[in-house]
Coordinates of C-alpha atoms and ligand atoms in Angstrom, one line a residue:
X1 CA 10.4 -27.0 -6.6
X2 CA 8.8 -30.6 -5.8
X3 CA 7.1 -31.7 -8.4
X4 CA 8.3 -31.2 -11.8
X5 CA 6.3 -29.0 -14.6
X6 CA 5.2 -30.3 -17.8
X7 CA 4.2 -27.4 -20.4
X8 CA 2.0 -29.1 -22.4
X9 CA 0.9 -27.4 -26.2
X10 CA -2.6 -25.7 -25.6
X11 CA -4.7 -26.1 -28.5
X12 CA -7.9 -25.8 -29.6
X13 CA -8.9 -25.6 -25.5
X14 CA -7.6 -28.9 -24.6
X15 CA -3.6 -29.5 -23.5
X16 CA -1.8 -31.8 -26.0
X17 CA 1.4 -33.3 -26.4
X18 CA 3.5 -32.4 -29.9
X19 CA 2.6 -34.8 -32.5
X20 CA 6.2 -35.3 -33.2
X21 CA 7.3 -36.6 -29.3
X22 CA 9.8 -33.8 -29.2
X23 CA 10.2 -32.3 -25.8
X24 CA 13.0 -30.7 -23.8
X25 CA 14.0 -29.7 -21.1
X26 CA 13.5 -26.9 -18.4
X27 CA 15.8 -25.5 -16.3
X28 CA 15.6 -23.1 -13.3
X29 CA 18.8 -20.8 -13.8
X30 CA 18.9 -19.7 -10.4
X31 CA 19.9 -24.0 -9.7
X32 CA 20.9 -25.3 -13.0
X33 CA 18.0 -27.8 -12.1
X34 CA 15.2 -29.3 -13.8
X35 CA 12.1 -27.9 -13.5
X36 CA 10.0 -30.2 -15.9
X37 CA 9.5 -30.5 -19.5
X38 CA 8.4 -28.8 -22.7
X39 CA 6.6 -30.3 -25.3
X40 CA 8.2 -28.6 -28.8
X41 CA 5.3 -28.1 -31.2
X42 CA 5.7 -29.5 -34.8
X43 CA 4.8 -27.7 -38.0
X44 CA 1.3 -29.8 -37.9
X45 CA 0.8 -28.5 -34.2
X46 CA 1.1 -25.1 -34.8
X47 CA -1.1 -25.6 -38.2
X48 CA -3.9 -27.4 -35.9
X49 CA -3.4 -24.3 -33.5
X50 CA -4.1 -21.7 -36.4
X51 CA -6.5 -23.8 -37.8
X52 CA -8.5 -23.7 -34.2
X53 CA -7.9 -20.0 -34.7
X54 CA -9.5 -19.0 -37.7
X55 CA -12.7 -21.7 -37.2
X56 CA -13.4 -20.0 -33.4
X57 CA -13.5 -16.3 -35.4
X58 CA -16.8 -18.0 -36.8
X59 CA -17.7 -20.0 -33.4
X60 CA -19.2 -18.2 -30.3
X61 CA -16.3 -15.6 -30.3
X62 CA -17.0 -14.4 -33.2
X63 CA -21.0 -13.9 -32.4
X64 CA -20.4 -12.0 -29.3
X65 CA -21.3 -8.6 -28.5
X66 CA -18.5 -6.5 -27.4
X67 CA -20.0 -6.4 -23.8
X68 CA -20.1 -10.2 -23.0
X69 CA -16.5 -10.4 -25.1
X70 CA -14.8 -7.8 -23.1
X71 CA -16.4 -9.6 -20.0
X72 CA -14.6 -12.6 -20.5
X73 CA -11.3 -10.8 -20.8
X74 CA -11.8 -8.7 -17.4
X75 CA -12.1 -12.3 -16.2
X76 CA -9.0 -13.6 -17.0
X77 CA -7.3 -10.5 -15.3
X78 CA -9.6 -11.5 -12.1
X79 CA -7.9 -14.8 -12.2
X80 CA -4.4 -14.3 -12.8
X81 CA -4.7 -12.2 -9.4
X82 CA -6.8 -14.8 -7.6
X83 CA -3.6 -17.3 -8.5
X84 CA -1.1 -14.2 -8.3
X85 CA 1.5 -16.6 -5.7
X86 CA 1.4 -19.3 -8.2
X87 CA 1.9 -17.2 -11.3
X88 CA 4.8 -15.3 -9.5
X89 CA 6.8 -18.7 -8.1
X90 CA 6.5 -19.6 -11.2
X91 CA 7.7 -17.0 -13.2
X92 CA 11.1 -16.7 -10.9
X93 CA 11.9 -20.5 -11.0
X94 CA 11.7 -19.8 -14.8
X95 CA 13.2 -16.4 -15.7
X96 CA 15.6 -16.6 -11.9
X97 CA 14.2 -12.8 -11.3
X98 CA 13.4 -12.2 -7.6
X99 CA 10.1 -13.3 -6.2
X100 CA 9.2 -9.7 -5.0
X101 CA 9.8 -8.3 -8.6
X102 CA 7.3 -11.1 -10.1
X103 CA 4.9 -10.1 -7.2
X104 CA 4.8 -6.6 -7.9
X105 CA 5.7 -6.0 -11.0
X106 CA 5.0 -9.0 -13.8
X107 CA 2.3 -10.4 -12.6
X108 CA -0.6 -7.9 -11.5
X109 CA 1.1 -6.1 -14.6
X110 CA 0.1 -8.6 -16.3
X111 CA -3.3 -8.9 -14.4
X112 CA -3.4 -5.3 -15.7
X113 CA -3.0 -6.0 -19.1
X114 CA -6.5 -7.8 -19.4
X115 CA -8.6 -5.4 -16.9
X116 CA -7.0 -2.3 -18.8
X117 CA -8.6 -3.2 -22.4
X118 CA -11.2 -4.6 -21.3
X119 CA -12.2 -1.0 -20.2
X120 CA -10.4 0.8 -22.7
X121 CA -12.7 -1.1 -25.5
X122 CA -15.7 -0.4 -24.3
X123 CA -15.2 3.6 -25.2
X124 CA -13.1 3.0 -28.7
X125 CA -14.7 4.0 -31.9
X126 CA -14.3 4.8 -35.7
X127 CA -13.9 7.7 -37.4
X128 CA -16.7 9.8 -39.5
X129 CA -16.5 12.6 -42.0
X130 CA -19.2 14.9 -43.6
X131 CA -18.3 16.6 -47.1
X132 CA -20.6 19.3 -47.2
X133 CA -23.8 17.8 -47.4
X134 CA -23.0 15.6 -50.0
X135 CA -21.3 12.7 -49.2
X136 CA -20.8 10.8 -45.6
X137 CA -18.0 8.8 -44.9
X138 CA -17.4 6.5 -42.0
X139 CA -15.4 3.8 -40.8
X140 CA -16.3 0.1 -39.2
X141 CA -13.9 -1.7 -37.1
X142 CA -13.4 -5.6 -37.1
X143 CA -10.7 -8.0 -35.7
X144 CA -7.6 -8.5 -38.1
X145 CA -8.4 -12.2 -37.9
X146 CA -5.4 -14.8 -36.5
X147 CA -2.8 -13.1 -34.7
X148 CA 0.6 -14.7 -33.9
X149 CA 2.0 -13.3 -30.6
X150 CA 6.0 -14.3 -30.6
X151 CA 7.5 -13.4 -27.3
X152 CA 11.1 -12.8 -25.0
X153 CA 12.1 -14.6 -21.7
X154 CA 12.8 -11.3 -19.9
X155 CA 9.3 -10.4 -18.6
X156 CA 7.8 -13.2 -20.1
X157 CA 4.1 -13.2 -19.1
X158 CA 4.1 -9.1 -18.8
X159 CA 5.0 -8.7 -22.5
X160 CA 2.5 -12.0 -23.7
X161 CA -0.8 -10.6 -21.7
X162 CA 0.5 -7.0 -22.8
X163 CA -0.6 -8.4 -26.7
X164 CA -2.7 -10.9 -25.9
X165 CA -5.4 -8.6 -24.0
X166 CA -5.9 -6.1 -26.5
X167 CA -6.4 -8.9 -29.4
X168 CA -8.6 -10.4 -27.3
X169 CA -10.7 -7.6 -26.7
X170 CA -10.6 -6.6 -30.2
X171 CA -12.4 -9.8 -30.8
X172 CA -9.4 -11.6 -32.7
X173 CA -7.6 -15.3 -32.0
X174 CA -4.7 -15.9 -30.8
X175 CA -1.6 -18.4 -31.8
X176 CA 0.9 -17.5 -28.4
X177 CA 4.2 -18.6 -28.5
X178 CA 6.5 -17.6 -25.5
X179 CA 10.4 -17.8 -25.1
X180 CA 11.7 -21.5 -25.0
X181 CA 13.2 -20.3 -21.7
X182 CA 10.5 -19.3 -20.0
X183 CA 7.2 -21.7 -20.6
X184 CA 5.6 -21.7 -17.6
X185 CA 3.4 -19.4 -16.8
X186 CA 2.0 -18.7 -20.7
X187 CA 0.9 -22.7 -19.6
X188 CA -1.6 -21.4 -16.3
X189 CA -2.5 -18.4 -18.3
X190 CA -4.0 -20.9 -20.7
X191 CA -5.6 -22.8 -18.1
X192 CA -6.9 -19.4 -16.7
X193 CA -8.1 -18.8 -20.3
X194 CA -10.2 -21.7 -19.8
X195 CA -11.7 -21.3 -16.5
X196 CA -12.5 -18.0 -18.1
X197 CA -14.6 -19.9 -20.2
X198 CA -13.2 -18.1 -23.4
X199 CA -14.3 -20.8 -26.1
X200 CA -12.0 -23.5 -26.8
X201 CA -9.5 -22.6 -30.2
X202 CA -9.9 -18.5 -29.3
X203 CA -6.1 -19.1 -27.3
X204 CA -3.5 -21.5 -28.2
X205 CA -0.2 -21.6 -26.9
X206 CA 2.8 -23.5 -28.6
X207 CA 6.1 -24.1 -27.3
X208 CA 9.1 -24.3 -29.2
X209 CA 12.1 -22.4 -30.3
X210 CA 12.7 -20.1 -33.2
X211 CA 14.1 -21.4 -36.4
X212 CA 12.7 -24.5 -37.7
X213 CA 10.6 -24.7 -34.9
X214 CA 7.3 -23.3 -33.6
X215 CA 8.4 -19.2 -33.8
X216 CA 9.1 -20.1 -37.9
X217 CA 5.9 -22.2 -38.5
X218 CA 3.9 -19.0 -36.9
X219 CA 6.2 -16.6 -38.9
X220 CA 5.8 -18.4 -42.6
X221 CA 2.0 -19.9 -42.1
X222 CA -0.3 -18.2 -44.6
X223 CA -3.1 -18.1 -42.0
X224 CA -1.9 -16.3 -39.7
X225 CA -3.0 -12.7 -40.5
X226 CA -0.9 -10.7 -38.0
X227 CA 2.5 -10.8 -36.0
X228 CA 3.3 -9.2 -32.7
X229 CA 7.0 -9.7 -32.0
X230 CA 9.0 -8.9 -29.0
X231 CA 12.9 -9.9 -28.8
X232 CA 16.1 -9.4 -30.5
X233 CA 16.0 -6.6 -33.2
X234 CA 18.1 -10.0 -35.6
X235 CA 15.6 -12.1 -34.9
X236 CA 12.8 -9.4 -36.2
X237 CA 14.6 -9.1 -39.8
X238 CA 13.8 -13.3 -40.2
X239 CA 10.3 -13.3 -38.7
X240 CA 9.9 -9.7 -41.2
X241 CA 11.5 -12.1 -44.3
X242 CA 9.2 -15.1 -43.4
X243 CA 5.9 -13.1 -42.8
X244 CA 6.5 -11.1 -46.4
X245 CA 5.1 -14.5 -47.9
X246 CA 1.2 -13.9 -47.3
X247 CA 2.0 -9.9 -46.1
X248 CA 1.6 -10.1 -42.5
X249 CA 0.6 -7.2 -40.5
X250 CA 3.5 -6.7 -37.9
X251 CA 4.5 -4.9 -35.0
X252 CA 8.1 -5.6 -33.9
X253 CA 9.2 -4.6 -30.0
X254 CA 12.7 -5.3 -30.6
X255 CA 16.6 -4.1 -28.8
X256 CA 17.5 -1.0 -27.2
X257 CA 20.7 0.7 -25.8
X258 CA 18.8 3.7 -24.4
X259 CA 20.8 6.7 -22.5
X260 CA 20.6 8.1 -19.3
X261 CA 21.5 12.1 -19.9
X262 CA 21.9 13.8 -16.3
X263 CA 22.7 16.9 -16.2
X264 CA 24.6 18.7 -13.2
X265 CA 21.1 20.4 -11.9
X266 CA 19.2 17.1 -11.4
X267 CA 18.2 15.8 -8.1
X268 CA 20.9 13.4 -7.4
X269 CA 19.3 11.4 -4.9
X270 CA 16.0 11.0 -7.2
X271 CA 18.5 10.2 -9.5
X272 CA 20.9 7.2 -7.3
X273 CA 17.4 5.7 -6.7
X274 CA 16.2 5.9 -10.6
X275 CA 19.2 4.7 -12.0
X276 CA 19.6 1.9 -9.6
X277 CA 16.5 0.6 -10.8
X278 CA 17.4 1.5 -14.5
X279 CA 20.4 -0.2 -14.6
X280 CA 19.7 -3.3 -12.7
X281 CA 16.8 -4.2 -11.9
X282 CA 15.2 -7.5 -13.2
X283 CA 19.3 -8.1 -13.9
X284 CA 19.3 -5.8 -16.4
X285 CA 17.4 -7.8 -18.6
X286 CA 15.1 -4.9 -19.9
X287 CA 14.4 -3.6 -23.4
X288 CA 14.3 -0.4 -21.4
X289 CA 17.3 -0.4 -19.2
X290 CA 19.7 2.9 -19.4
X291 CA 22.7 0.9 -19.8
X292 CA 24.5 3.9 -21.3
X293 CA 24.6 7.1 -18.5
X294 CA 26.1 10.1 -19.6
X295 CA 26.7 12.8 -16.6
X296 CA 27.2 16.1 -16.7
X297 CA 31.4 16.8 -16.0
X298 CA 30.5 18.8 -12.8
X299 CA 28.4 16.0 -10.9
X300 CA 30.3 12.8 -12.9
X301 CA 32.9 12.3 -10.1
X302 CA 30.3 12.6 -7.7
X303 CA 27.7 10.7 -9.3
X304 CA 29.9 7.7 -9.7
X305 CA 31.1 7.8 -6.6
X306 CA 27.4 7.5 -5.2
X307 CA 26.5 5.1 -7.9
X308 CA 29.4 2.8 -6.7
X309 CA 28.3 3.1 -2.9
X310 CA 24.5 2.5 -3.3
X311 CA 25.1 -0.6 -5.8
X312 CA 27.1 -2.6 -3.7
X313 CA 24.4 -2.4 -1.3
X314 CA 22.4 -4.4 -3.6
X315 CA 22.0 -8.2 -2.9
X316 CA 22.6 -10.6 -5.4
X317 CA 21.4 -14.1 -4.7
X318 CA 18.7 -16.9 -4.6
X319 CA 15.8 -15.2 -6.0
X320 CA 13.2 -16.5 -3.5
X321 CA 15.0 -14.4 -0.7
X322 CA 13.1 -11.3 0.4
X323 CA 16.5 -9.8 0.5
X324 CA 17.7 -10.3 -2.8
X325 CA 17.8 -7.3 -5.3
X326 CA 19.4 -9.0 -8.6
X327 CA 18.4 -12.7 -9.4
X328 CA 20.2 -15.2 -11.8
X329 CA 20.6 -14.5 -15.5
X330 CA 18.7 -16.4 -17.9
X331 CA 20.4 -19.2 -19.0
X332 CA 24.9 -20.7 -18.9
X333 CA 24.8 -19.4 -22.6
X334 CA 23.3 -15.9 -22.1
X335 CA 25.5 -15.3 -19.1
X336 CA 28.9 -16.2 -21.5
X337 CA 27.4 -13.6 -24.1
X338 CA 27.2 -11.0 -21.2
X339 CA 30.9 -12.4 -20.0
X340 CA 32.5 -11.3 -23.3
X341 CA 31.1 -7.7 -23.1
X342 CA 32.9 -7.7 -19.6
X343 CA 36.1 -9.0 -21.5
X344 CA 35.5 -6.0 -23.4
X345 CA 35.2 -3.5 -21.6
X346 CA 38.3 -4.9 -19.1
X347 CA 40.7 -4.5 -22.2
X348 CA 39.3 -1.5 -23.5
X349 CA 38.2 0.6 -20.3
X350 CA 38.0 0.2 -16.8
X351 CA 35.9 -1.5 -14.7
X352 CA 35.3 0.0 -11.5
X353 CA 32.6 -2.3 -10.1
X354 CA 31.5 -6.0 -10.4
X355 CA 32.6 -7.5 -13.6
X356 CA 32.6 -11.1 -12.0
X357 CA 30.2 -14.1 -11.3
X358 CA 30.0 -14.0 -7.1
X359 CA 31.8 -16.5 -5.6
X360 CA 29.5 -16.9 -2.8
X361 CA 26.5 -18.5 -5.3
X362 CA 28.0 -21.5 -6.7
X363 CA 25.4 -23.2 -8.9
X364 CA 23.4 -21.0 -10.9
X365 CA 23.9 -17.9 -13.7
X366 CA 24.5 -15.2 -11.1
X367 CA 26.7 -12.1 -12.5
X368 CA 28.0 -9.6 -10.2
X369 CA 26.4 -5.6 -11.0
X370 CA 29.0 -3.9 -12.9
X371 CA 30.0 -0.5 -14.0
X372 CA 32.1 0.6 -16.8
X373 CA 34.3 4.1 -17.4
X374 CA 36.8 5.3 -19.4
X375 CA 35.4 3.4 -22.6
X376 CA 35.7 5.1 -25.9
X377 CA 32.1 6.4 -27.2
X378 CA 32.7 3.4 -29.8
X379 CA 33.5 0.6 -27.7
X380 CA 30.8 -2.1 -28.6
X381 CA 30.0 -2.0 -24.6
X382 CA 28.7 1.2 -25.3
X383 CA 27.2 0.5 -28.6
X384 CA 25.5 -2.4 -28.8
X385 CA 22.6 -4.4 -25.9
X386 CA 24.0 -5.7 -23.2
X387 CA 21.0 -7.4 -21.7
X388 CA 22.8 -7.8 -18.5
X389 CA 23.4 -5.8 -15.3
X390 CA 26.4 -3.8 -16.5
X391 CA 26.4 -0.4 -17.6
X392 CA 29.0 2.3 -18.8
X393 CA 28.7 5.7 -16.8
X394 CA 30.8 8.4 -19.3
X395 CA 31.2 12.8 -18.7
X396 CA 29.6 15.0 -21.2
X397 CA 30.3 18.6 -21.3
X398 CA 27.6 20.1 -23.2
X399 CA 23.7 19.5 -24.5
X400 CA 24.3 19.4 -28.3
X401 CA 27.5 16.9 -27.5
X402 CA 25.2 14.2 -25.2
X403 CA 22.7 14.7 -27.9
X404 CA 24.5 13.5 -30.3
X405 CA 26.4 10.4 -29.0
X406 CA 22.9 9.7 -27.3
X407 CA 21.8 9.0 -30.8
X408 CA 24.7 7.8 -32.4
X409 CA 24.1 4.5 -32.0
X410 CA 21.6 2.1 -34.5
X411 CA 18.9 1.7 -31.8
X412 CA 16.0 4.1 -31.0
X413 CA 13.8 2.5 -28.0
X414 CA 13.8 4.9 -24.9
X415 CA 15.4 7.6 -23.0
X416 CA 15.6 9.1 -19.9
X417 CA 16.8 12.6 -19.4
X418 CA 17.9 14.3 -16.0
X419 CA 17.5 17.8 -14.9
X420 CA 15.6 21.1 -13.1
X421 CA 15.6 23.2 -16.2
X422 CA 12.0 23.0 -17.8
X423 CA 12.6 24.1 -21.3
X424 CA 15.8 22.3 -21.7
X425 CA 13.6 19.0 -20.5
X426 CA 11.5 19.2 -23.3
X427 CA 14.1 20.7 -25.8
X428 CA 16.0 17.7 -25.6
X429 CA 13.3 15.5 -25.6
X430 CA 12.6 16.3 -28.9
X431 CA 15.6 16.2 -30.3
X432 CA 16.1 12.4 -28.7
X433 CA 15.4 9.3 -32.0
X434 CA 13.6 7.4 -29.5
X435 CA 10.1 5.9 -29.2
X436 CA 9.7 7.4 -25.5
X437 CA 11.8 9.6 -23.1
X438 CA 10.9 10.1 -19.6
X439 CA 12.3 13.5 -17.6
X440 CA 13.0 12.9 -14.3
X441 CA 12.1 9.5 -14.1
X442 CA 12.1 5.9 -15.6
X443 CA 10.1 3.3 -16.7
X444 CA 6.8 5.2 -15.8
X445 CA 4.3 3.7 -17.5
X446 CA 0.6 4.7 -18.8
X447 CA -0.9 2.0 -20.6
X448 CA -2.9 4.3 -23.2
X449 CA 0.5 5.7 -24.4
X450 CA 2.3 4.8 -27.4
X451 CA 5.2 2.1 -26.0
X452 CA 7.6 1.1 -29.0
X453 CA 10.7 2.2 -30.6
X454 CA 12.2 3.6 -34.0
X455 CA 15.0 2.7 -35.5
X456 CA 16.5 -0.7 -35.1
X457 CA 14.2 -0.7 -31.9
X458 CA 11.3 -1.7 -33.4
X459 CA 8.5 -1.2 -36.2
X460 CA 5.1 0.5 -34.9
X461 CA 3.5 1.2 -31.5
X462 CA 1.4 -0.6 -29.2
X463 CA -0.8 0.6 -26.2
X464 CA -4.0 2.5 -26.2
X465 CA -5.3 3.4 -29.2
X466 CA -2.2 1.8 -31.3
X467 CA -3.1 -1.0 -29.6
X468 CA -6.5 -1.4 -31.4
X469 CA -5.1 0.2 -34.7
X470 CA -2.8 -2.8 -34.6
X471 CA -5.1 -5.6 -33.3
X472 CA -8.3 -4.3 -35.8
X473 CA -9.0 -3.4 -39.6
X474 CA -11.4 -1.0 -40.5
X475 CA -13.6 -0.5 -43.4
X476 CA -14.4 2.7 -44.8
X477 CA -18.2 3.1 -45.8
X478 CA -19.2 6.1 -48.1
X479 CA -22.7 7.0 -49.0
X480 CA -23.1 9.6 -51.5
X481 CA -26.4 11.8 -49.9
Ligands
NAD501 P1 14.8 -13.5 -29.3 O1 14.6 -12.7 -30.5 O2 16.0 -14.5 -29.2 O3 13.5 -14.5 -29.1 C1 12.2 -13.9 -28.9 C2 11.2 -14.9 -29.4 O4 11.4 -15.1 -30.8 C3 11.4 -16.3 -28.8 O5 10.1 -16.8 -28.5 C4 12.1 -17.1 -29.8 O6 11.9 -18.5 -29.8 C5 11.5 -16.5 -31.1 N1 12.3 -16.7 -32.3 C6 13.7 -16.7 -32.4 N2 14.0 -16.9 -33.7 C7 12.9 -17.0 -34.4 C8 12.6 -17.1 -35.8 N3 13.6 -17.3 -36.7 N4 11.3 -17.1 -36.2 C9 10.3 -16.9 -35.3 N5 10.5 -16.8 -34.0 C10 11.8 -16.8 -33.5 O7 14.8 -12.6 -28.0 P2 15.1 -12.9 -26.5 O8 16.5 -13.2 -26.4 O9 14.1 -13.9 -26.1 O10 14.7 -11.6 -25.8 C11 15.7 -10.5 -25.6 C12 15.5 -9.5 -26.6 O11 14.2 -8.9 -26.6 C13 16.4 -8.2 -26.3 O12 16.9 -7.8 -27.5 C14 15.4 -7.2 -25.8 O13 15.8 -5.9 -26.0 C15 14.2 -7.5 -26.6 N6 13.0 -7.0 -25.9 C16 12.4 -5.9 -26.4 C17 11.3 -5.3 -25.8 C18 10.6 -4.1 -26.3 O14 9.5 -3.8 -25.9 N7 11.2 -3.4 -27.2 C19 10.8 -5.9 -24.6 C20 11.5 -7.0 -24.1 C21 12.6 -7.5 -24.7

């Protein structure tokens, strides 16, 4: 890239190097080069950071009206747009996702993020109730106070922006701390936080990793009112343990291992197409991806045999190549983890695509797409998250059977179910333990939905509405008439 990046601590509206003169490095796992450096906050950064916090809930944030608040907000959307080529090179040299998946999909996402609650607060209000004509009861909204956003490498500024906005528009500070994998583009989004002109201490970003490091000192500090949490469903049980000290508020994003269910009447084509994307888009490196696909016994043969064909049309390669359909994996150690699934699945089914690194990318954390059959139901392949592109494709015979293996398994995040029957659509929809389920499609998103999981998947729901339950507290008022 040129020039290398230095991902400096953002606190308190000016950039900062860690107290302690820890850094280290960054590095691009399409290349296995250096991209720069990132300053590791200390315990005493992070306190300055939530110290900043708290004092700009009392500053000019806090006197705002909800008008010239929100209007700040819609301006950091307008400006992650203006910058969207920077934001997206960035983001791939960083994550090793393809460019045109950053252009199209993270970034004005992300842009999103701010200009959706930015217009969904301006409508949002309390509830009242009337007892006879006796009492009157109503509710006030206010921010929850210092919110602690921890977040994942895989869509790294998609999921930060997707908490920060609606905190921000609630009228609550932020303490940001994205994946030690991926700091670059929380960095610009702080310097478009600035040229925002959101008062200084409103935003601060901290980099560092989890334990004993900046993702702990957010987790365990007793002024930090609130946690939002996306990543590993492990990682969620320490951050839970930590935050019990002062009873943080928390909403936890976590794993998934969510089914495919086609059935022999679905589109097929729709379906190819859908579960291309599904399986391995952004590498597979999606909370959402249906890395477990269940077919019908009629289609399976066929389905697989089209599923083969279209995915080794897909291009794997340098993700700044137009052409390129599955980018590098996230880091050596990430694509070892994936490795020993593969190990698995070769000893205890059959692999009848991919399974190996490419031969012709030889630097970088490239992995080949891979499918999986013959695997007993309780293989850990089909069990537990990949996080990788490789998925197990297994026959089903009938609807109460896919049912249940669809939910035998400790996560609960999504689903996406397959077919031309209308009332068997929604009849296993609700019969699915999963936060969302999408019929004839995947990943379709509306942002005033509720998006989380149950289960292992994940505690609460954000979007919408849940969105400002989460990111406000209310008061109830009653007046005796
Ligand atoms: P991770 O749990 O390893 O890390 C996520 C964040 O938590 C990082 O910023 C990390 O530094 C921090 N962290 C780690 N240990 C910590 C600790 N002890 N205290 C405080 N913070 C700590 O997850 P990851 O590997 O970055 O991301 C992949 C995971 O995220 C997958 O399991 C994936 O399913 C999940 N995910 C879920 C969703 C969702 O919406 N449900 C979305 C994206 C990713």
């Amino acid at each position: 890239m040129g020039e290398t990046f230095h991902a400096r601590l953002f606190i308190n509206g000016e950039f900062v190097e860690s107290s302690s003169g820890k850094r280290f490095k960054n590095i691009n796992p399409a290349t296995e080069e250096e991209l720069g450096w990132v300053e590791e906050a200390s315990k005493e950064d992070v306190d300055r950071a939530v110290k900043a916090a708290r004092k700009a809930l009392q500053g000019p944030w806090g006197k705002m009206s909800i008008r010239e608040r929100i209007q700040l907000v819609r301006k950091v959307g307008d400006l992650i747009l203006e910058r969207l080529d920077e934001f997206a090179r960035l983001e791939t040299l960083d994550t090793g996702k393809p460019l045109s998946l950053s252009k199209q999909l993270d970034i004005p996402r992300a842009a999103y993020n701010f200009h959706f609650f930015a217009d969904y607060l301006h409508s949002v209000g309390t509830e009242a109730y009337q007892m006879d004509q006796t009492q009157l009861h109503y509710a006030i909204r206010r921010p929850v106070g210092v919110v602690g956003l921890i977040n994942p490498w895989n869509l790294p500024l998609l999921l930060l922006t997707w908490k920060m906005a609606p905190a921000l528009a609630m009228g609550n500070t932020v303490v940001a701390k994205p994946a030690e994998l991926t700091p670059m583009t929380a960095t610009l989004l702080a310097e478009v936080i600035r040229d925002a002109g959101i008062p200084d201490g409103v935003v601060n970003v901290v980099h560092g990793f989890g334990p004993n490091s900046a993702g702990a000192f957010i987790a365990e500090h007793p002024g930090v009112n609130a946690i939002s949490f996306t990543g590993e469903t492990t990682t969620g049980r320490t951050i839970m343990a930590a935050a019990s000290r002062n009873l943080k508020r928390l909403s936890f994003e976590l794993g998934g291992k969510n089914p495919n269910i086609i059935f022999a009447d679905a589109d097929l084509d729709e379906v190819i197409e859908t579960t291309i994307q599904s399986s391995f888009s952004n590498q597979g490196e999606v909370c959402l991806a249906g890395s477990r696909i269940y077919v019908e016994r009629p289609i399976y043969e066929t389905f697989l045999d089209r599923l083969i064909k279209r995915t080794k049309e897909l291009v794997v390669g340098d993700p700044f190549d137009p052409k390129t359909n599955v980018g590098a994996l996230i880091s050596k150690e990430h694509l070892e983890r994936v490795k020993g699934y593969i190990d698995i699945a070769r000893a205890e089914g059959r692999i009848v695509l991919g399974g190996n690194e490419p031969e012709h990318m030889t630097r970088g954390y490239y992995l080949e797409p891979t499918i999986v059959v013959e695997v007993a139901e309780q293989c850990r392949v089909v069990k537990e998250e990949v996080f990788g592109p490789v998925v197990t494709v297994l026959p089903f015979d009938t609807e109460e059977e896919v049912i249940e293996r669809a939910n035998d398994v400790e996560y609960g995040l999504s689903a996406s179910v397959w077919t031309s029957n209308l009332k068997r659509a929604h009849r296993v929809a609700q019969k699915l333990e999963v936060g969302m389920v999408w019929i004839n499609t995947w990943f379709l998103r509306d942002l005033r939905t509720p998006f989380g999981g149950m289960k292992q998947s994940g505690i609460g729901r954000e979007g919408g509405m849940h969105s400002v339950e989460f990111y406000s507290e209310l008061t109830n008022v009653t007046v005796k008439l």
